Coordinates of C-alpha atoms in Angstrom, one line a residue:
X1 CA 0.0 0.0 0.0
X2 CA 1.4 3.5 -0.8
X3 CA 2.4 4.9 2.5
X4 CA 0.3 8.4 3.9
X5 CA 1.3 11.5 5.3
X6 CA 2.1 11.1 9.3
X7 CA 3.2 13.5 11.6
X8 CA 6.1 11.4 12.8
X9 CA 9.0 13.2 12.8
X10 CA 11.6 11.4 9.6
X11 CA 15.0 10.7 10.8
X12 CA 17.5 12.5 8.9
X13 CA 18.7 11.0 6.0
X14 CA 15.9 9.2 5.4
X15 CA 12.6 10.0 2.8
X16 CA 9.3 10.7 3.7
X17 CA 6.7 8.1 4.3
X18 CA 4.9 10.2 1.3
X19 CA 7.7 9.8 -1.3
X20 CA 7.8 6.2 -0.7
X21 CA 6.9 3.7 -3.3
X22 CA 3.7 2.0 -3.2
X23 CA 4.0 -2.3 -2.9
X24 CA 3.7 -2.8 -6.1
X25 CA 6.7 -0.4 -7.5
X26 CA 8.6 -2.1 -5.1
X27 CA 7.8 -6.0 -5.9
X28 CA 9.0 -4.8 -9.6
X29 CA 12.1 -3.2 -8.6
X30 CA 13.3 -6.6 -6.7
X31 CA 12.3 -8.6 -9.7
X32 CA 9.4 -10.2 -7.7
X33 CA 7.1 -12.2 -10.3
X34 CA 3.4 -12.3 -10.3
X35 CA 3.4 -15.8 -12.3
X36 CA 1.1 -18.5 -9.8
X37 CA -0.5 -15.9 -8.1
X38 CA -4.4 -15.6 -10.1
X39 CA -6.8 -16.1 -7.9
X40 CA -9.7 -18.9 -7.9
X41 CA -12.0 -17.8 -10.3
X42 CA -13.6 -20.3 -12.6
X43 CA -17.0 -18.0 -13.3
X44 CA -18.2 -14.6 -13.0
X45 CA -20.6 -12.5 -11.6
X46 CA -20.4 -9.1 -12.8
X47 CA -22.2 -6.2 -11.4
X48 CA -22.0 -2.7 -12.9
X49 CA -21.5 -0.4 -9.9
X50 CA -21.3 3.4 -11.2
X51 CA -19.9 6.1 -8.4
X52 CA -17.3 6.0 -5.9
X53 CA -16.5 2.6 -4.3
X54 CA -15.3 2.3 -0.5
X55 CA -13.7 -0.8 0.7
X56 CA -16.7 -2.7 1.5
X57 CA -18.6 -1.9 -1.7
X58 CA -18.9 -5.6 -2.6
X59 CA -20.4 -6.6 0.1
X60 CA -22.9 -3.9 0.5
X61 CA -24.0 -4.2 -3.4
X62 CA -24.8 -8.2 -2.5
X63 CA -26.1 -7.5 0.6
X64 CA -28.7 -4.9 -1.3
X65 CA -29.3 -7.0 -4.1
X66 CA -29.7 -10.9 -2.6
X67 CA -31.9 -12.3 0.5
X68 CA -29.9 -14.1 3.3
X69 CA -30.1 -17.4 2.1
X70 CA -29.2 -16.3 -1.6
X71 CA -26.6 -14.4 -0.3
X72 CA -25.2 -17.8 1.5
X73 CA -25.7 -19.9 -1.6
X74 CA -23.5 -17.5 -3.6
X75 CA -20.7 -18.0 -0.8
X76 CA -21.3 -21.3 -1.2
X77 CA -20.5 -21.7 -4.9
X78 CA -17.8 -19.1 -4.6
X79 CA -16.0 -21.8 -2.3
X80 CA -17.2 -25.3 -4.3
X81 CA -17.2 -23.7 -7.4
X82 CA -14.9 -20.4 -7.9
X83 CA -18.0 -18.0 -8.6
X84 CA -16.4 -15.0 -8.2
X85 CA -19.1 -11.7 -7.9
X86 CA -17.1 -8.6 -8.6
X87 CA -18.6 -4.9 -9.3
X88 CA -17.9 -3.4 -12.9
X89 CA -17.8 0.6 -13.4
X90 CA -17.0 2.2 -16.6
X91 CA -13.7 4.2 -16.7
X92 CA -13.9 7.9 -16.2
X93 CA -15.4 10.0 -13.7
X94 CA -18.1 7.2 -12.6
X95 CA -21.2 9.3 -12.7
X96 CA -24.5 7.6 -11.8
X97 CA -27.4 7.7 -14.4
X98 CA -30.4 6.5 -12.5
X99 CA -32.0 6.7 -16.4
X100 CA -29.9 3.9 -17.8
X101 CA -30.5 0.6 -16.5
X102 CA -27.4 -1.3 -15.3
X103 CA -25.3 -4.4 -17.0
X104 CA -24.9 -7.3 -15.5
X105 CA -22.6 -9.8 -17.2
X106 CA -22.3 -14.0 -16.3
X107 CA -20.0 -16.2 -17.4
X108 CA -17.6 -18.9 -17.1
X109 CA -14.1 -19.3 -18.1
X110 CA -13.3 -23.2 -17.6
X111 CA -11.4 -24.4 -20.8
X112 CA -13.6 -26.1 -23.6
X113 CA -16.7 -24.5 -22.2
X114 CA -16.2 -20.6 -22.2
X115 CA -19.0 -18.2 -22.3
X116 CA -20.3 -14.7 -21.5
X117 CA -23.6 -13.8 -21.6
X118 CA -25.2 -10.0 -20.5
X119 CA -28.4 -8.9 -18.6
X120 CA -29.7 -5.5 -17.7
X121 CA -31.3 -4.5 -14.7
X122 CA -33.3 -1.6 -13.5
X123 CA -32.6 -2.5 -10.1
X124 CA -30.6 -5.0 -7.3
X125 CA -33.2 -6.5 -6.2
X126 CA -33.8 -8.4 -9.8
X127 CA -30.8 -10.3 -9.5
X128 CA -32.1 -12.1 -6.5
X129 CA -33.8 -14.3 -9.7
X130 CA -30.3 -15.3 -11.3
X131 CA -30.3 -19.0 -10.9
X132 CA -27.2 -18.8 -9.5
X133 CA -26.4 -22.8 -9.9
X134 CA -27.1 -22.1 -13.6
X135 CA -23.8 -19.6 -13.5
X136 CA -22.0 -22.2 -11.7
X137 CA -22.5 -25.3 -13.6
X138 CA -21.8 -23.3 -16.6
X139 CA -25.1 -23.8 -18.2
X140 CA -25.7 -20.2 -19.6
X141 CA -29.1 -19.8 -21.2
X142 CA -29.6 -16.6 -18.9
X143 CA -28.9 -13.4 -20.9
X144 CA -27.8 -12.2 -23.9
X145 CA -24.7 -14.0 -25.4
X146 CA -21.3 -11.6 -25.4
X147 CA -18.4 -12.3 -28.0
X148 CA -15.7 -11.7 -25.8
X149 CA -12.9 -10.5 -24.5
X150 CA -14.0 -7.9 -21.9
X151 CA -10.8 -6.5 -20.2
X152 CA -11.2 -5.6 -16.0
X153 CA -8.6 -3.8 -14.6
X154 CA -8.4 -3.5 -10.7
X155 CA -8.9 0.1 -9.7
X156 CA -10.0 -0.4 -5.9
X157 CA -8.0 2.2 -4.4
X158 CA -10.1 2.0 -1.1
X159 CA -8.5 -1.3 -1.1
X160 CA -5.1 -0.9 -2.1
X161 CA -4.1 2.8 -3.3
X162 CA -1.6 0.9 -5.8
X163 CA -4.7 -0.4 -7.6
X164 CA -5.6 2.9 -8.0
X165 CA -2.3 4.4 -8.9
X166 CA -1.2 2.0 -11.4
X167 CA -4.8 0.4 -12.6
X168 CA -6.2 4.0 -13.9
X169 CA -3.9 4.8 -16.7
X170 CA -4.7 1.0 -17.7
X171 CA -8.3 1.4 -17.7
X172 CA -8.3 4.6 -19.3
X173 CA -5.8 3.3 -22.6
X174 CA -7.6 0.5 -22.9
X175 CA -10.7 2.2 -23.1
X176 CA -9.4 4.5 -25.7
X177 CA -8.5 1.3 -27.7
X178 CA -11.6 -1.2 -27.1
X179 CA -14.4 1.0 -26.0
X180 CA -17.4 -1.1 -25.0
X181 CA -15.0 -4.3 -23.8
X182 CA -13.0 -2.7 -21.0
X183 CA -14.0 -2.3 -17.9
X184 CA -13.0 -1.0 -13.8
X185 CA -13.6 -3.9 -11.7
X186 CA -13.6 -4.2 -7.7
X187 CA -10.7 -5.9 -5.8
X188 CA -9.3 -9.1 -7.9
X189 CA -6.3 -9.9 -5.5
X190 CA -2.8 -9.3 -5.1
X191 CA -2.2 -5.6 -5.0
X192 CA 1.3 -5.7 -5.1
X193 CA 0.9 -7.5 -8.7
X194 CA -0.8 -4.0 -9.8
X195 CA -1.5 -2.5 -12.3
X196 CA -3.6 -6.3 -12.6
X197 CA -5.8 -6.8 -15.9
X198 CA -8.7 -9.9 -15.8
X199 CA -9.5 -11.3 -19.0
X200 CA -13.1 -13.0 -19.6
X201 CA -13.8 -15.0 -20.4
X202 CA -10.9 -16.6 -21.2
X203 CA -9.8 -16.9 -17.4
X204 CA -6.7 -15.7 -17.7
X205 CA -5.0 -12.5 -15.0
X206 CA -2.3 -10.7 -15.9
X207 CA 0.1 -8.5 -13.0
X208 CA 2.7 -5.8 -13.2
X209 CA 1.2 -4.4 -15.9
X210 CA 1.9 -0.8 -17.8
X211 CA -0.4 0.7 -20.3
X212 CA 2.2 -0.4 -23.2
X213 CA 1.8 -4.3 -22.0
X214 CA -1.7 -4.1 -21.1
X215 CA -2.0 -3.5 -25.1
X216 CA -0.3 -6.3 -26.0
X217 CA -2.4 -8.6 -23.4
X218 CA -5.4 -6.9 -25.5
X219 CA -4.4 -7.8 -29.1
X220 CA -2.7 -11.1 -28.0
X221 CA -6.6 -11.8 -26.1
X222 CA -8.6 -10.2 -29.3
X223 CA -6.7 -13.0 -31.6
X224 CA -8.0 -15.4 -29.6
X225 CA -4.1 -16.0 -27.5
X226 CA -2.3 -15.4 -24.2
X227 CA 0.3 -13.0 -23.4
X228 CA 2.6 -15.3 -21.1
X229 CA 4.8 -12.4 -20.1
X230 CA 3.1 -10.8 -16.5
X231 CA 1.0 -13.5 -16.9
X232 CA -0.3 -14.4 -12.9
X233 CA -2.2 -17.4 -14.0
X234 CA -5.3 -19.1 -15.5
X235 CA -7.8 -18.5 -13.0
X236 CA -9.7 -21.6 -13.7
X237 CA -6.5 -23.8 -12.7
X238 CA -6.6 -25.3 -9.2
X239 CA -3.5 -25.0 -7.6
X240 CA -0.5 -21.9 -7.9
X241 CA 1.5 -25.2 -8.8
X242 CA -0.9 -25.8 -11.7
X243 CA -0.2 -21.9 -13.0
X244 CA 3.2 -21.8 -12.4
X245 CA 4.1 -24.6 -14.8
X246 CA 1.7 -23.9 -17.2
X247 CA 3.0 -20.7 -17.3
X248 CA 6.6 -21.9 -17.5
X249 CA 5.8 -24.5 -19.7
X250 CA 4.1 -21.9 -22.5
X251 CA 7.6 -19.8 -21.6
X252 CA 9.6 -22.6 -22.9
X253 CA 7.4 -23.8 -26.2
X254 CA 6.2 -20.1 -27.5
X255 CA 2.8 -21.9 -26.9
X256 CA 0.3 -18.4 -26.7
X257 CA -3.2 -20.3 -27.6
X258 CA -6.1 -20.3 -24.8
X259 CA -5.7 -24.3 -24.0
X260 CA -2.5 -25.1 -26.0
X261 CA -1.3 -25.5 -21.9
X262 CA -2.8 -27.1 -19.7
X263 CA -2.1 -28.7 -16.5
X264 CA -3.8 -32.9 -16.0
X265 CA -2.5 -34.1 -12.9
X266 CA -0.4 -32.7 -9.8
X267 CA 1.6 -34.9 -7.5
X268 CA 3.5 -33.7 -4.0
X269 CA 7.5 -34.7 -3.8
X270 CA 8.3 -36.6 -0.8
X271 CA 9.9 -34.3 2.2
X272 CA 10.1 -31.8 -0.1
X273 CA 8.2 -28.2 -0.6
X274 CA 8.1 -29.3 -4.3
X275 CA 5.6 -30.9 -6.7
X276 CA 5.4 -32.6 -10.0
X277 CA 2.7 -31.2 -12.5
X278 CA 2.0 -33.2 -15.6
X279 CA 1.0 -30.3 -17.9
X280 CA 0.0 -31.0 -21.7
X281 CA 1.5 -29.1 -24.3
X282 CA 0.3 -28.5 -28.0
X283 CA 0.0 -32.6 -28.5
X284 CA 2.3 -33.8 -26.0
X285 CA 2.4 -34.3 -22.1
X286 CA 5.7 -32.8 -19.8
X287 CA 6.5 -33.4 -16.3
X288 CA 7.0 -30.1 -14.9
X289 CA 9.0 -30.1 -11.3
X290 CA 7.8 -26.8 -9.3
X291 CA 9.6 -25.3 -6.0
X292 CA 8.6 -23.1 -3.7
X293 CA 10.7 -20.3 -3.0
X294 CA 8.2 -18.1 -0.7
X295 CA 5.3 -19.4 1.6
X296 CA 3.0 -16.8 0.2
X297 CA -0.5 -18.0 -0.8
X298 CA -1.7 -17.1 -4.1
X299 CA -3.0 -13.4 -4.6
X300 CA -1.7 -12.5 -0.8
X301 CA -0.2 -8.9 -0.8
X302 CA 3.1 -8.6 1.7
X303 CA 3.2 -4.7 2.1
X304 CA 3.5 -4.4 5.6
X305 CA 6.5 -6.8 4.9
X306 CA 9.9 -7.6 2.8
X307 CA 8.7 -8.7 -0.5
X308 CA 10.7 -11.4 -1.8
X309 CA 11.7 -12.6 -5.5
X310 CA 9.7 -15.2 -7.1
X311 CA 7.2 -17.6 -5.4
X312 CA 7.9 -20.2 -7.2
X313 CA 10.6 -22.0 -10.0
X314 CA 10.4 -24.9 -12.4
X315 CA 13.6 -27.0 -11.1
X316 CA 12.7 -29.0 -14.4
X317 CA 10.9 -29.6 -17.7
X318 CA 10.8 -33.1 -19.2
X319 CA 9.1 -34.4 -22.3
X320 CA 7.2 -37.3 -21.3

């Protein structure tokens, strides 16, 4: 988190807490890499949010808009399931138009069954409907079908002020370049990855990010491919294991289509902090040997604390 203004007197010799670098400056100047860090997100529930958003937003919008026991189903299939509910806002000045009804977009981002589909609502009490088990089993049928991609970028700054700092001038190029598909979205995870960009529905969360790169994530997403550089992970995979050697593994081969990677099966090594991910590749199958450098869970931001280089390193990749 960027550090405030405090009426502590500053030792001599040393700078401001103001003139400090936020977390995520600092995990890119020590080389720290965002790659097995995506949070578990598998499907979607977007909710367009216009105006200001405070650090609870989230769970005041789904508070207003579902019933208790709706509201503990969705928790429910955000644990068994990865349903992730996160608030939309277009970039810009986030003015609210009570006139225009809102979007609300659903979707899932599981390879071989990816989809997007949009609603409107006049109010947040309608989404109490959504057959939420319909989102989760990745059944669609409940909107209006979206040709993706859409492109979220984190700009919580109630949250984390780096999301803020380093997620605007994302939002704001991006919309320049792809009005319509890009998109401010509430608090994805892992702050000190900023400036972080979601892509959906192809599942895939990018870190570290500067308008330049974001661009290229864009055009590599808009073909239909992944840019593996900054690439956190594919949120559909179920382990930071699983990411990190898919990511590695797409590293070594130039392999940048949506499922040309993919990671089968996951083994622990004996007494070790290691594991063996099988992970196919274009039409064959490596075994992909992953350490752990840090004990850091995925998307966990360390800025009260030393942030360390990578999380994690493929000690070997073997054709199988």
């Amino acid at each position: 988190m960027t550090a405030q203004l405090s009426d502590t007197p500053v030792p001599d010799g040393q700078a401001p807490p103001a003139a400090l670098p936020g977390c995520a400056t600092v995990a890119r100047m020590l080389g720290a890499s965002p790659a097995g860090t995506a949070a578990d997100m598998r499907c979607w529930l977007l909710i367009e949010q216009p105006g200001p958003w405070p650090a609870d937003a989230l769970e005041n919008v789904l508070d207003e808009a579902f019933p208790a026991e709706r509201r503990e189903l969705l928790e429910n299939l955000r644990r068994s399931h990865g349903l992730r509910p996160l608030l939309i806002r277009r970039p810009g000045k986030h003015r609210r138009d009570p006139d225009r009804p809102r979007s609300v977009y659903v979707g899932g981002g599981e390879p071989g069954n990816r989809w997007l589909e949009r609603l409107e609502i006049r109010d947040l009490g309608e989404l109490a409907a959504l057959d939420l088990e319909a989102v989760a089993e990745g059944a669609g049928g409940l909107g209006t079908r979206v040709d993706g991609p859409l492109f979220l970028v984190c700009t919580h700054g109630t949250k984390d002020m780096c999301c803020a700092v380093l997620g605007r001038p994302l939002a704001s190029a991006l919309n320049t370049n792809h009005p319509g598909r890009s998109w401010e979205v509430s608090h994805v995870g892992g702050d000190r990855w900023a400036g972080n960009l979601l892509v959906v529905p192809d599942g895939f969360l990018h870190g570290q990010l500067n308008p330049a790169e974001a661009a290229l994530v864009a055009k590599a997403a808009l073909r239909g491919q992944v840019e593996p550089e900054q690439l956190r992970g594919r949120t559909s995979a179920r382990t930071a294991w699983a990411q990190f050697a898919e990511i590695a593994l797409r590293r070594r081969l130039d392999l940048t289509g949506l499922d040309d990677v993919l990671a089968v099966q996951e083994e622990p090594l004996l007494e070790s902090d290691a594991r063996v991910v099988t992970v196919r590749g274009g039409e064959d199958f490596y075994s992909v040997t992953v350490r752990r450098r840090s004990a850091a869970p995925r998307g966990e931001s360390r800025c009260a604390g030393l942030i360390q280089p990578a999380g994690y390193v493929a000690d070997e990749i073997r054709k199988l």
